[in-house]
Tab-separated table of C-alpha atoms in Angstrom:
chain	number	residue	atom	x	y	z
A	27	UNK	CA	8.647	-88.891	-62.166
A	28	UNK	CA	11.467	-88.068	-64.599
A	29	UNK	CA	10.684	-87.982	-68.271
A	30	UNK	CA	13.573	-89.263	-70.402
A	31	UNK	CA	16.046	-86.730	-71.727
A	32	UNK	CA	16.943	-86.523	-75.390
A	33	UNK	CA	13.519	-87.424	-76.735
A	34	UNK	CA	12.618	-84.959	-79.474
A	35	UNK	CA	10.540	-82.969	-78.809
A	36	UNK	CA	8.821	-82.970	-75.375
A	37	UNK	CA	7.578	-86.525	-74.830
A	38	UNK	CA	3.861	-87.122	-75.013
A	39	UNK	CA	2.087	-87.619	-71.672
A	40	UNK	CA	1.389	-91.191	-70.691
A	41	UNK	CA	-0.632	-93.056	-68.136
A	42	UNK	CA	-3.130	-91.055	-66.130
A	43	UNK	CA	-2.485	-87.878	-68.088
A	44	UNK	CA	-3.243	-89.488	-71.455
A	45	UNK	CA	-6.901	-89.876	-70.583
A	46	UNK	CA	-7.031	-93.445	-69.305
A	47	UNK	CA	-10.430	-94.164	-67.813
A	48	UNK	CA	-8.975	-95.337	-64.533
A	49	UNK	CA	-7.394	-91.975	-63.831
A	50	UNK	CA	-9.178	-89.316	-61.744
A	51	UNK	CA	-11.211	-86.794	-63.712
A	52	UNK	CA	-8.846	-83.949	-62.750
A	53	UNK	CA	-5.908	-85.840	-64.267
A	54	UNK	CA	-7.830	-86.747	-67.433
A	55	UNK	CA	-8.959	-83.159	-67.957
A	56	UNK	CA	-5.548	-81.558	-67.467
A	57	UNK	CA	-5.112	-79.124	-70.414
A	58	UNK	CA	-2.944	-80.464	-73.214
A	59	UNK	CA	-2.563	-77.158	-75.012
A	60	UNK	CA	-2.712	-73.447	-74.350
A	61	UNK	CA	-6.197	-73.241	-75.868
A	62	UNK	CA	-7.554	-75.524	-73.119
A	63	UNK	CA	-6.177	-73.393	-70.274
A	64	UNK	CA	-8.788	-71.366	-68.366
A	65	UNK	CA	-8.139	-68.330	-66.182
A	66	UNK	CA	-4.849	-66.475	-65.595
A	67	UNK	CA	-5.717	-63.857	-68.215
A	68	UNK	CA	-3.365	-61.383	-66.536
A	69	UNK	CA	-0.469	-63.680	-67.496
A	70	UNK	CA	-1.644	-65.147	-70.793
A	71	UNK	CA	-2.637	-62.096	-72.814
A	72	UNK	CA	-1.108	-61.706	-76.257
A	73	UNK	CA	2.605	-60.837	-76.287
A	74	UNK	CA	3.035	-61.208	-72.520
A	75	UNK	CA	6.324	-62.894	-71.509
A	76	UNK	CA	4.615	-66.068	-70.293
A	77	UNK	CA	2.432	-66.315	-73.396
A	78	UNK	CA	5.490	-66.001	-75.623
A	79	UNK	CA	7.271	-68.691	-73.603
A	80	UNK	CA	4.223	-70.961	-73.988
A	81	UNK	CA	4.293	-70.402	-77.729
A	82	UNK	CA	7.999	-71.236	-77.889
A	83	UNK	CA	9.123	-67.764	-78.962
A	84	UNK	CA	11.024	-66.628	-75.868
A	85	UNK	CA	11.888	-69.521	-73.536
A	86	UNK	CA	13.297	-68.457	-70.188
A	87	UNK	CA	13.700	-69.829	-66.683
A	88	UNK	CA	10.721	-69.087	-64.489
A	89	UNK	CA	8.754	-69.990	-61.383
A	90	UNK	CA	4.977	-70.316	-61.326
A	91	UNK	CA	3.651	-69.388	-57.902
A	92	UNK	CA	0.051	-69.711	-56.795
A	93	UNK	CA	-2.552	-71.628	-54.796
A	94	UNK	CA	-3.387	-75.297	-55.384
A	95	UNK	CA	-5.417	-76.011	-58.505
A	96	UNK	CA	-4.564	-72.741	-60.255
A	97	UNK	CA	-2.710	-74.432	-63.133
A	98	UNK	CA	0.948	-74.281	-62.113
A	99	UNK	CA	1.910	-77.806	-63.146
A	100	UNK	CA	-0.089	-77.579	-66.361
A	101	UNK	CA	1.572	-74.342	-67.424
A	102	UNK	CA	4.993	-75.626	-66.375
A	103	UNK	CA	4.619	-78.666	-68.637
A	104	UNK	CA	3.311	-76.571	-71.517
A	105	UNK	CA	6.238	-74.166	-71.233
A	106	UNK	CA	8.652	-77.091	-71.150
A	107	UNK	CA	7.028	-78.689	-74.160
A	108	UNK	CA	7.090	-75.451	-76.146
A	109	UNK	CA	10.836	-75.044	-75.609
A	110	UNK	CA	11.672	-77.896	-77.990
A	111	UNK	CA	14.351	-79.201	-75.618
A	112	UNK	CA	14.311	-82.548	-73.774
A	113	UNK	CA	12.474	-82.412	-70.480
A	114	UNK	CA	13.277	-83.811	-67.048
A	115	UNK	CA	10.430	-83.545	-64.570
A	116	UNK	CA	10.999	-83.929	-60.840
A	117	UNK	CA	9.275	-83.106	-57.574
A	118	UNK	CA	11.516	-81.419	-55.033
A	119	UNK	CA	9.835	-83.567	-52.392
A	120	UNK	CA	11.360	-86.746	-53.822
A	121	UNK	CA	14.652	-85.654	-55.382
A	122	UNK	CA	17.807	-83.856	-54.353
A	123	UNK	CA	21.091	-82.451	-55.587
A	124	UNK	CA	22.218	-85.783	-57.094
A	125	UNK	CA	19.283	-85.926	-59.498
A	126	UNK	CA	19.683	-82.262	-60.415
A	127	UNK	CA	23.398	-82.714	-61.156
A	128	UNK	CA	22.600	-85.673	-63.390
A	129	UNK	CA	20.181	-83.560	-65.421
A	130	UNK	CA	22.758	-80.766	-65.706
A	131	UNK	CA	25.542	-83.128	-66.812
A	132	UNK	CA	23.399	-84.680	-69.539
A	133	UNK	CA	22.231	-81.257	-70.692
A	134	UNK	CA	25.828	-80.014	-70.946
A	135	UNK	CA	26.845	-83.139	-72.870
A	136	UNK	CA	24.179	-82.367	-75.422
A	137	UNK	CA	26.031	-79.163	-76.279
A	138	UNK	CA	22.997	-76.972	-76.979
A	139	UNK	CA	21.510	-73.952	-75.236
A	140	UNK	CA	19.350	-75.026	-73.566
A	141	UNK	CA	20.345	-78.656	-73.415
A	142	UNK	CA	17.338	-79.531	-71.235
A	143	UNK	CA	14.356	-78.148	-69.407
A	144	UNK	CA	14.087	-79.075	-65.736
A	145	UNK	CA	10.498	-78.961	-64.499
A	146	UNK	CA	10.706	-78.857	-60.705
A	147	UNK	CA	7.464	-79.065	-58.758
A	148	UNK	CA	7.340	-77.896	-55.127
A	149	UNK	CA	10.618	-76.042	-55.682
A	150	UNK	CA	10.326	-74.367	-52.269
A	151	UNK	CA	11.181	-77.766	-50.731
A	152	UNK	CA	14.788	-77.398	-51.890
A	153	UNK	CA	17.127	-76.087	-49.204
A	154	UNK	CA	19.743	-73.409	-49.831
A	155	UNK	CA	22.456	-75.899	-50.849
A	156	UNK	CA	20.130	-77.681	-53.269
A	157	UNK	CA	19.039	-74.374	-54.781
A	158	UNK	CA	22.676	-73.339	-55.204
A	159	UNK	CA	23.232	-76.489	-57.267
A	160	UNK	CA	21.071	-74.954	-60.006
A	161	UNK	CA	22.942	-71.659	-60.281
A	162	UNK	CA	25.853	-72.541	-62.632
A	163	UNK	CA	23.591	-74.270	-65.165
A	164	UNK	CA	21.155	-71.355	-65.200
A	165	UNK	CA	23.997	-68.864	-65.497
A	166	UNK	CA	25.508	-70.585	-68.524
A	167	UNK	CA	22.129	-71.378	-70.097
A	168	UNK	CA	22.601	-75.133	-70.386
A	169	UNK	CA	19.360	-75.730	-68.444
A	170	UNK	CA	16.047	-73.908	-68.385
A	171	UNK	CA	14.342	-74.185	-65.006
A	172	UNK	CA	10.548	-74.185	-64.804
A	173	UNK	CA	9.544	-74.315	-61.151
A	174	UNK	CA	6.158	-74.496	-59.462
A	175	UNK	CA	5.342	-73.648	-55.865
A	176	UNK	CA	2.478	-72.760	-53.555
A	177	UNK	CA	4.839	-70.781	-51.297
A	178	UNK	CA	5.980	-67.211	-51.839
A	179	UNK	CA	9.285	-67.476	-53.768
A	180	UNK	CA	10.432	-64.145	-52.356
A	181	UNK	CA	10.595	-65.901	-48.998
A	182	UNK	CA	11.474	-69.453	-50.023
A	183	UNK	CA	14.069	-69.026	-52.800
A	184	UNK	CA	17.569	-67.680	-52.240
A	185	UNK	CA	18.218	-64.261	-53.851
A	186	UNK	CA	20.833	-65.663	-56.245
A	187	UNK	CA	18.295	-68.105	-57.679
A	188	UNK	CA	15.502	-65.540	-57.817
A	189	UNK	CA	17.702	-63.166	-59.783
A	190	UNK	CA	17.991	-65.781	-62.548
A	191	UNK	CA	14.251	-66.459	-62.764
A	192	UNK	CA	11.109	-64.671	-63.841
A	193	UNK	CA	8.386	-65.083	-61.205
A	194	UNK	CA	4.736	-65.358	-62.277
A	195	UNK	CA	1.954	-65.294	-59.702
A	196	UNK	CA	-1.163	-67.312	-60.563
A	197	UNK	CA	-4.528	-66.436	-59.044
A	198	UNK	CA	-7.387	-68.682	-57.902
A	199	UNK	CA	-9.792	-69.367	-60.758
A	200	UNK	CA	-13.031	-67.402	-60.650
A	201	UNK	CA	-16.453	-69.018	-60.641
A	202	UNK	CA	-17.089	-68.533	-64.364
A	203	UNK	CA	-13.785	-70.199	-65.271
A	204	UNK	CA	-14.544	-73.169	-63.048
A	205	UNK	CA	-18.055	-73.554	-64.469
A	206	UNK	CA	-16.598	-73.530	-67.989
A	207	UNK	CA	-14.127	-76.239	-66.922
A	208	UNK	CA	-16.934	-78.345	-65.433
A	209	UNK	CA	-19.042	-77.989	-68.562
A	210	UNK	CA	-16.090	-79.134	-70.651
A	211	UNK	CA	-15.727	-82.242	-68.485
A	212	UNK	CA	-19.418	-83.030	-68.983
A	213	UNK	CA	-19.234	-82.606	-72.748
A	214	UNK	CA	-15.943	-84.399	-73.476
A	215	UNK	CA	-16.743	-88.065	-74.218
A	216	UNK	CA	-13.091	-89.086	-74.373
A	217	UNK	CA	-11.650	-87.568	-71.197
A	218	UNK	CA	-14.624	-86.279	-69.244
A	219	UNK	CA	-17.544	-87.829	-67.353
A	220	UNK	CA	-18.759	-90.967	-69.163
A	221	UNK	CA	-22.538	-90.832	-69.731
A	222	UNK	CA	-23.080	-87.747	-67.542
A	223	UNK	CA	-26.477	-87.259	-65.891
A	224	UNK	CA	-28.682	-84.239	-66.676
A	225	UNK	CA	-27.162	-81.310	-64.802
A	226	UNK	CA	-28.664	-78.067	-63.482
A	227	UNK	CA	-26.406	-75.085	-64.148
A	228	UNK	CA	-27.012	-73.874	-60.601
A	229	UNK	CA	-25.469	-77.138	-59.399
A	230	UNK	CA	-22.306	-76.385	-61.371
A	231	UNK	CA	-22.215	-72.887	-59.901
A	232	UNK	CA	-22.467	-74.364	-56.397
A	233	UNK	CA	-19.611	-76.782	-57.086
A	234	UNK	CA	-17.516	-73.918	-58.446
A	235	UNK	CA	-18.145	-71.853	-55.311
A	236	UNK	CA	-17.359	-74.754	-52.999
A	237	UNK	CA	-14.076	-75.382	-54.845
A	238	UNK	CA	-12.854	-71.879	-53.860
A	239	UNK	CA	-10.768	-71.252	-56.977
A	240	UNK	CA	-9.201	-74.741	-57.159
A	241	UNK	CA	-9.739	-76.406	-60.556
A	242	UNK	CA	-8.551	-79.797	-59.358
A	243	UNK	CA	-10.952	-79.708	-56.425
A	244	UNK	CA	-13.828	-78.574	-58.658
A	245	UNK	CA	-13.355	-81.522	-61.012
A	246	UNK	CA	-13.083	-83.920	-58.085
A	247	UNK	CA	-16.354	-82.587	-56.647
A	248	UNK	CA	-18.051	-82.911	-60.037
A	249	UNK	CA	-16.952	-86.532	-60.322
A	250	UNK	CA	-18.323	-87.331	-56.864
A	251	UNK	CA	-21.550	-85.420	-57.573
A	252	UNK	CA	-22.169	-87.343	-60.812
A	253	UNK	CA	-21.593	-90.625	-59.003
A	254	UNK	CA	-24.000	-89.488	-56.291
A	255	UNK	CA	-26.659	-88.521	-58.834
A	256	UNK	CA	-26.412	-91.915	-60.537
A	257	UNK	CA	-29.163	-92.185	-63.143
A	258	UNK	CA	-31.000	-89.183	-61.696
A	259	UNK	CA	-30.504	-85.454	-62.171
A	260	UNK	CA	-27.558	-83.554	-60.750
A	261	UNK	CA	-29.437	-80.871	-58.827
A	262	UNK	CA	-28.241	-78.226	-56.388
A	263	UNK	CA	-29.231	-80.489	-53.486
A	264	UNK	CA	-27.234	-83.418	-54.881
A	265	UNK	CA	-24.240	-81.176	-55.571
A	266	UNK	CA	-24.370	-79.702	-52.064
A	267	UNK	CA	-24.509	-83.143	-50.482
A	268	UNK	CA	-21.559	-84.333	-52.552
A	269	UNK	CA	-19.470	-81.193	-52.141
A	270	UNK	CA	-19.820	-80.676	-48.410
A	271	UNK	CA	-18.556	-77.388	-47.010
A	272	UNK	CA	-16.567	-74.892	-49.050
A	273	UNK	CA	-12.856	-75.580	-49.240
A	274	UNK	CA	-11.094	-73.020	-47.084
A	275	UNK	CA	-7.800	-71.956	-48.579
A	276	UNK	CA	-5.840	-70.927	-45.504
A	277	UNK	CA	-2.495	-71.613	-43.947
A	278	UNK	CA	-1.154	-70.353	-40.675
A	279	UNK	CA	2.237	-69.180	-41.900
A	280	UNK	CA	2.009	-68.534	-45.649
A	281	UNK	CA	0.621	-65.834	-47.913
A	282	UNK	CA	-3.076	-66.472	-47.231
A	283	UNK	CA	-2.458	-66.029	-43.498
A	284	UNK	CA	-0.791	-62.648	-43.979
A	285	UNK	CA	-3.149	-61.534	-46.751
A	286	UNK	CA	-6.255	-62.095	-44.620
A	287	UNK	CA	-4.697	-60.421	-41.579
A	288	UNK	CA	-3.680	-57.470	-43.739
A	289	UNK	CA	-7.169	-57.221	-45.203
A	290	UNK	CA	-8.708	-57.375	-41.720
A	291	UNK	CA	-6.578	-54.496	-40.453
A	292	UNK	CA	-7.230	-52.377	-43.536
A	293	UNK	CA	-10.980	-53.003	-43.354
A	294	UNK	CA	-10.958	-51.955	-39.689
A	295	UNK	CA	-8.863	-48.891	-40.460
A	296	UNK	CA	-11.233	-48.042	-43.302
A	297	UNK	CA	-14.295	-48.346	-41.002
A	298	UNK	CA	-16.035	-51.189	-42.883
A	299	UNK	CA	-17.424	-53.563	-40.221
A	300	UNK	CA	-18.974	-55.935	-42.780
A	301	UNK	CA	-15.684	-56.575	-44.569
A	302	UNK	CA	-13.784	-56.722	-41.275
A	303	UNK	CA	-16.096	-59.355	-39.782
A	304	UNK	CA	-15.865	-61.398	-42.984
A	305	UNK	CA	-12.057	-61.433	-42.958
A	306	UNK	CA	-11.931	-62.121	-39.236
A	307	UNK	CA	-14.343	-65.049	-39.588
A	308	UNK	CA	-12.409	-66.440	-42.563
A	309	UNK	CA	-9.298	-66.492	-40.398
A	310	UNK	CA	-11.013	-68.310	-37.544
A	311	UNK	CA	-12.857	-70.768	-39.789
A	312	UNK	CA	-9.589	-71.503	-41.571
A	313	UNK	CA	-8.031	-72.636	-38.305
A	314	UNK	CA	-6.193	-69.459	-37.323
A	315	UNK	CA	-5.164	-69.170	-33.687
A	316	UNK	CA	-7.689	-66.676	-32.209
A	317	UNK	CA	-4.898	-65.142	-30.143
A	318	UNK	CA	-3.284	-63.938	-33.382
A	319	UNK	CA	-6.501	-62.104	-34.283
A	320	UNK	CA	-6.842	-60.698	-30.762
A	321	UNK	CA	-3.293	-59.329	-30.813
A	322	UNK	CA	-3.979	-57.540	-34.087
A	323	UNK	CA	-7.126	-55.965	-32.634
A	324	UNK	CA	-5.234	-54.701	-29.575
A	325	UNK	CA	-2.516	-53.205	-31.777
A	326	UNK	CA	-5.028	-51.482	-34.034
A	327	UNK	CA	-6.922	-50.049	-31.069
A	328	UNK	CA	-3.895	-47.903	-30.228
A	329	UNK	CA	-2.243	-47.541	-33.631
A	330	UNK	CA	-5.309	-46.473	-35.613
A	331	UNK	CA	-7.873	-45.305	-33.030
A	332	UNK	CA	-5.992	-44.210	-29.950
A	333	UNK	CA	-7.482	-41.286	-28.070
A	334	UNK	CA	-10.133	-40.668	-30.706
A	335	UNK	CA	-11.955	-43.354	-28.692
A	336	UNK	CA	-10.006	-44.472	-25.593
A	337	UNK	CA	-12.598	-47.207	-24.970
A	338	UNK	CA	-11.388	-49.055	-28.060
A	339	UNK	CA	-8.226	-50.304	-26.364
A	340	UNK	CA	-10.173	-51.508	-23.309
A	341	UNK	CA	-12.598	-53.409	-25.544
A	342	UNK	CA	-9.805	-54.981	-27.596
A	343	UNK	CA	-7.934	-56.032	-24.445
A	344	UNK	CA	-11.149	-57.472	-23.010
A	345	UNK	CA	-11.639	-59.504	-26.190
A	346	UNK	CA	-8.064	-60.793	-25.916
A	347	UNK	CA	-8.754	-61.824	-22.314
A	348	UNK	CA	-11.942	-63.575	-23.413
A	349	UNK	CA	-9.901	-65.588	-25.906
A	350	UNK	CA	-7.652	-66.798	-23.080
A	351	UNK	CA	-10.502	-67.539	-20.653
A	352	UNK	CA	-13.114	-68.961	-23.034
A	353	UNK	CA	-11.283	-70.303	-26.091
A	354	UNK	CA	-12.758	-71.373	-29.392
A	355	UNK	CA	-15.424	-71.512	-30.627
A	356	UNK	CA	-17.237	-69.253	-28.124
A	357	UNK	CA	-14.512	-66.572	-27.980
A	358	UNK	CA	-15.448	-65.771	-31.588
A	359	UNK	CA	-18.381	-63.766	-30.201
A	360	UNK	CA	-16.066	-61.497	-28.239
A	361	UNK	CA	-13.743	-61.083	-31.220
A	362	UNK	CA	-16.683	-60.227	-33.465
A	363	UNK	CA	-17.993	-57.678	-30.936
A	364	UNK	CA	-14.581	-56.040	-30.719
A	365	UNK	CA	-14.146	-56.093	-34.502
A	366	UNK	CA	-17.438	-54.276	-35.048
A	367	UNK	CA	-16.637	-51.685	-32.386
A	368	UNK	CA	-13.148	-50.991	-33.701
A	369	UNK	CA	-14.416	-50.674	-37.264
A	370	UNK	CA	-17.015	-48.096	-36.256
A	371	UNK	CA	-14.800	-46.140	-33.845
A	372	UNK	CA	-13.418	-42.740	-34.952
A	373	UNK	CA	-9.875	-43.090	-36.210
A	374	UNK	CA	-6.619	-41.377	-35.285
A	375	UNK	CA	-3.032	-42.462	-35.832
A	376	UNK	CA	-1.673	-39.717	-33.576
A	377	UNK	CA	-0.072	-42.235	-31.201
A	378	UNK	CA	1.694	-44.037	-34.053
A	379	UNK	CA	2.960	-40.768	-35.556
A	380	UNK	CA	4.146	-39.474	-32.181
A	381	UNK	CA	6.004	-42.721	-31.514
A	382	UNK	CA	7.656	-42.601	-34.951
A	383	UNK	CA	8.791	-38.996	-34.427
A	384	UNK	CA	10.146	-39.770	-30.962
A	385	UNK	CA	12.079	-42.764	-32.329
A	386	UNK	CA	13.502	-40.633	-35.125
A	387	UNK	CA	14.576	-37.937	-32.631
A	388	UNK	CA	16.322	-40.487	-30.417
A	389	UNK	CA	17.940	-42.240	-33.392
A	390	UNK	CA	19.445	-38.927	-34.496
A	391	UNK	CA	20.360	-37.379	-31.139
A	392	UNK	CA	20.616	-40.247	-28.684
A	393	UNK	CA	19.097	-40.631	-25.232
A	394	UNK	CA	17.541	-37.336	-24.065
A	395	UNK	CA	19.159	-35.654	-21.067
A	396	UNK	CA	16.480	-34.420	-18.622
A	397	UNK	CA	17.035	-31.046	-16.909
A	398	UNK	CA	18.579	-31.420	-13.413
A	399	UNK	CA	15.330	-30.449	-11.641
A	400	UNK	CA	13.517	-33.390	-13.290
A	401	UNK	CA	16.052	-36.032	-12.330
A	402	UNK	CA	15.604	-38.651	-9.646
A	403	UNK	CA	16.162	-37.121	-6.210
A	404	UNK	CA	15.119	-39.890	-3.837
A	405	UNK	CA	18.629	-40.947	-2.775
A	406	UNK	CA	20.885	-39.395	-0.125
A	407	UNK	CA	23.054	-36.652	-1.525
A	408	UNK	CA	20.835	-36.018	-4.511
A	409	UNK	CA	20.244	-32.391	-3.621
A	410	UNK	CA	23.981	-31.767	-3.228
A	411	UNK	CA	24.272	-32.905	-6.863
A	412	UNK	CA	21.496	-30.529	-7.873
A	413	UNK	CA	18.985	-33.292	-8.529
A	414	UNK	CA	15.399	-32.111	-8.149
A	415	UNK	CA	16.401	-28.580	-7.096
A	416	UNK	CA	13.993	-26.023	-8.491
A	417	UNK	CA	11.291	-28.445	-9.559
A	418	UNK	CA	7.821	-26.851	-9.659
A	419	UNK	CA	5.203	-29.210	-8.241
A	420	UNK	CA	2.134	-28.675	-10.483
A	421	UNK	CA	-0.419	-29.389	-7.746
A	422	UNK	CA	0.850	-26.398	-5.772
A	423	UNK	CA	0.095	-24.060	-8.720
A	424	UNK	CA	-3.135	-22.547	-10.076
A	425	UNK	CA	-4.926	-24.999	-12.424
A	426	UNK	CA	-2.263	-27.572	-11.415
A	427	UNK	CA	-0.274	-26.385	-14.419
A	428	UNK	CA	3.425	-25.588	-14.458
A	429	UNK	CA	4.988	-23.709	-17.351
A	430	UNK	CA	8.433	-24.900	-16.327
A	431	UNK	CA	10.468	-26.323	-19.218
A	432	UNK	CA	10.060	-30.121	-19.125
A	433	UNK	CA	11.656	-31.101	-22.420
A	434	UNK	CA	15.308	-32.178	-22.564
A	435	UNK	CA	17.910	-29.852	-24.028
A	436	UNK	CA	17.568	-29.725	-27.789
A	437	UNK	CA	13.920	-30.789	-27.753
A	438	UNK	CA	12.396	-27.532	-26.489
A	439	UNK	CA	9.297	-26.770	-28.518
A	440	UNK	CA	9.387	-30.066	-30.450
A	441	UNK	CA	5.965	-31.082	-31.778
A	442	UNK	CA	5.982	-34.876	-31.653
A	443	UNK	CA	2.274	-35.155	-30.861
A	444	UNK	CA	-0.283	-33.906	-33.347
A	445	UNK	CA	-3.858	-34.828	-32.488
A	446	UNK	CA	-6.817	-35.147	-34.822
A	447	UNK	CA	-10.256	-33.611	-34.496
A	448	UNK	CA	-11.887	-37.053	-34.576
A	449	UNK	CA	-14.075	-38.293	-31.732
A	450	UNK	CA	-12.841	-37.767	-28.190
A	451	UNK	CA	-9.448	-36.667	-29.468
A	452	UNK	CA	-10.869	-33.298	-30.499
A	453	UNK	CA	-11.238	-32.378	-26.820
A	454	UNK	CA	-7.653	-33.430	-26.139
A	455	UNK	CA	-6.470	-31.490	-29.202
A	456	UNK	CA	-8.029	-28.308	-27.805
A	457	UNK	CA	-6.367	-28.939	-24.441
A	458	UNK	CA	-3.019	-29.547	-26.175
A	459	UNK	CA	-3.259	-26.244	-28.073
A	460	UNK	CA	-3.964	-24.400	-24.815
A	461	UNK	CA	-1.040	-26.004	-22.957
A	462	UNK	CA	1.395	-25.407	-25.791
A	463	UNK	CA	0.341	-21.757	-26.047
A	464	UNK	CA	1.066	-21.275	-22.337
A	465	UNK	CA	4.452	-22.970	-22.551
A	466	UNK	CA	5.369	-21.017	-25.678
A	467	UNK	CA	4.608	-17.765	-23.844
A	468	UNK	CA	6.699	-18.917	-20.885
A	469	UNK	CA	9.622	-19.768	-23.205
A	470	UNK	CA	9.430	-16.330	-24.864
A	471	UNK	CA	9.397	-14.594	-21.482
A	472	UNK	CA	12.324	-16.700	-20.291
A	473	UNK	CA	14.248	-15.865	-23.455
A	474	UNK	CA	13.614	-12.104	-23.002
A	475	UNK	CA	14.769	-12.298	-19.378
A	476	UNK	CA	17.958	-14.052	-20.389
A	477	UNK	CA	18.681	-11.476	-23.116
A	478	UNK	CA	17.947	-8.407	-20.959
A	479	UNK	CA	21.116	-6.657	-19.610
A	480	UNK	CA	21.505	-6.708	-15.836
A	481	UNK	CA	20.518	-3.500	-14.055
């Protein structure tokens, strides 16, 4: 839909948004003013940039980014209306560069700054070329852009466009905000539920929980629940029957996917099995590929546990194999078992730190050059080249321990591995200290021998 340009000021909503009875409840209850907006307190406090834009004091181009039903379109329209300029509203799903250029040309012809406000829903749907179309108008100030998107603009918008916009992240509405919205719909005779049935507050709380932060979904569930109740009472049982299962806000490539995976890893690393199982289950119930979860468990078993509990890697790998052999839904048991074990295992990031130090050494100095006696000597003529000559075979020595220098030139005495005192790694740490002490003594003796004058 495009609202006509050059109507002063922002044209009044029509049709479904004006409160017509035939429109869905969510459309009828869309806030018409800032005072009707619920939630998003982190963005709407007094004197915040978005609040000032909504009050018409400091209009600027912006993108509203957040999950469905968090109020993006509502706030976008309120910002546009507060600007005092004509408004063109498009969805990036249904328009392209031609429509955008038409808006820009008419805005420039108006000769004011801004000459128009372009409200662009689903802005992430625009490709790079379409996004570039907006740049000159934003640069010169002839158009204010108010975008809305469910996708992370730091991934979906080109840097040149992002640099000309202020990005605001909206959050899912909390249960109290949704209950307040539902109560408003029940008490508004003009736009809300006509002749609402008696309602238990616990039923509203259940609807709010099932909506999972989505205001639009909450109002839709309320409308269905009231129809289900008919002339009776809207109880918890009626609400549960109407609402069905909780809406699961999850996608397999967007922010929620990465946020839940990040939370899972951090809960495991922080040794909280309850939180870890909850995040893991949310991923699976949201339709995540269980192999993605299994891979993360295998990585964590080495990166964050390692030799503090060597069994952790075996258990994580076994869970990954169970995913391949069993599949969903039964492989969830193996993933849950592994998640609990990894959460409770002692933690060490010694392997990750050692790998990072080794990579840094190689990045600075290049491929290490092994001493000649450590080089491959299996081919004919190797000994004539000095390969393998002088190598001390540890199993021929007391304690099967050689103090021969094994590090490449320039890495003698480097301490890439530092073990913790957690779990089984404490035993390995003691062994490491003993071995290093022996090699350090051997290096000192070798150095003295090399510095001593010949007799």
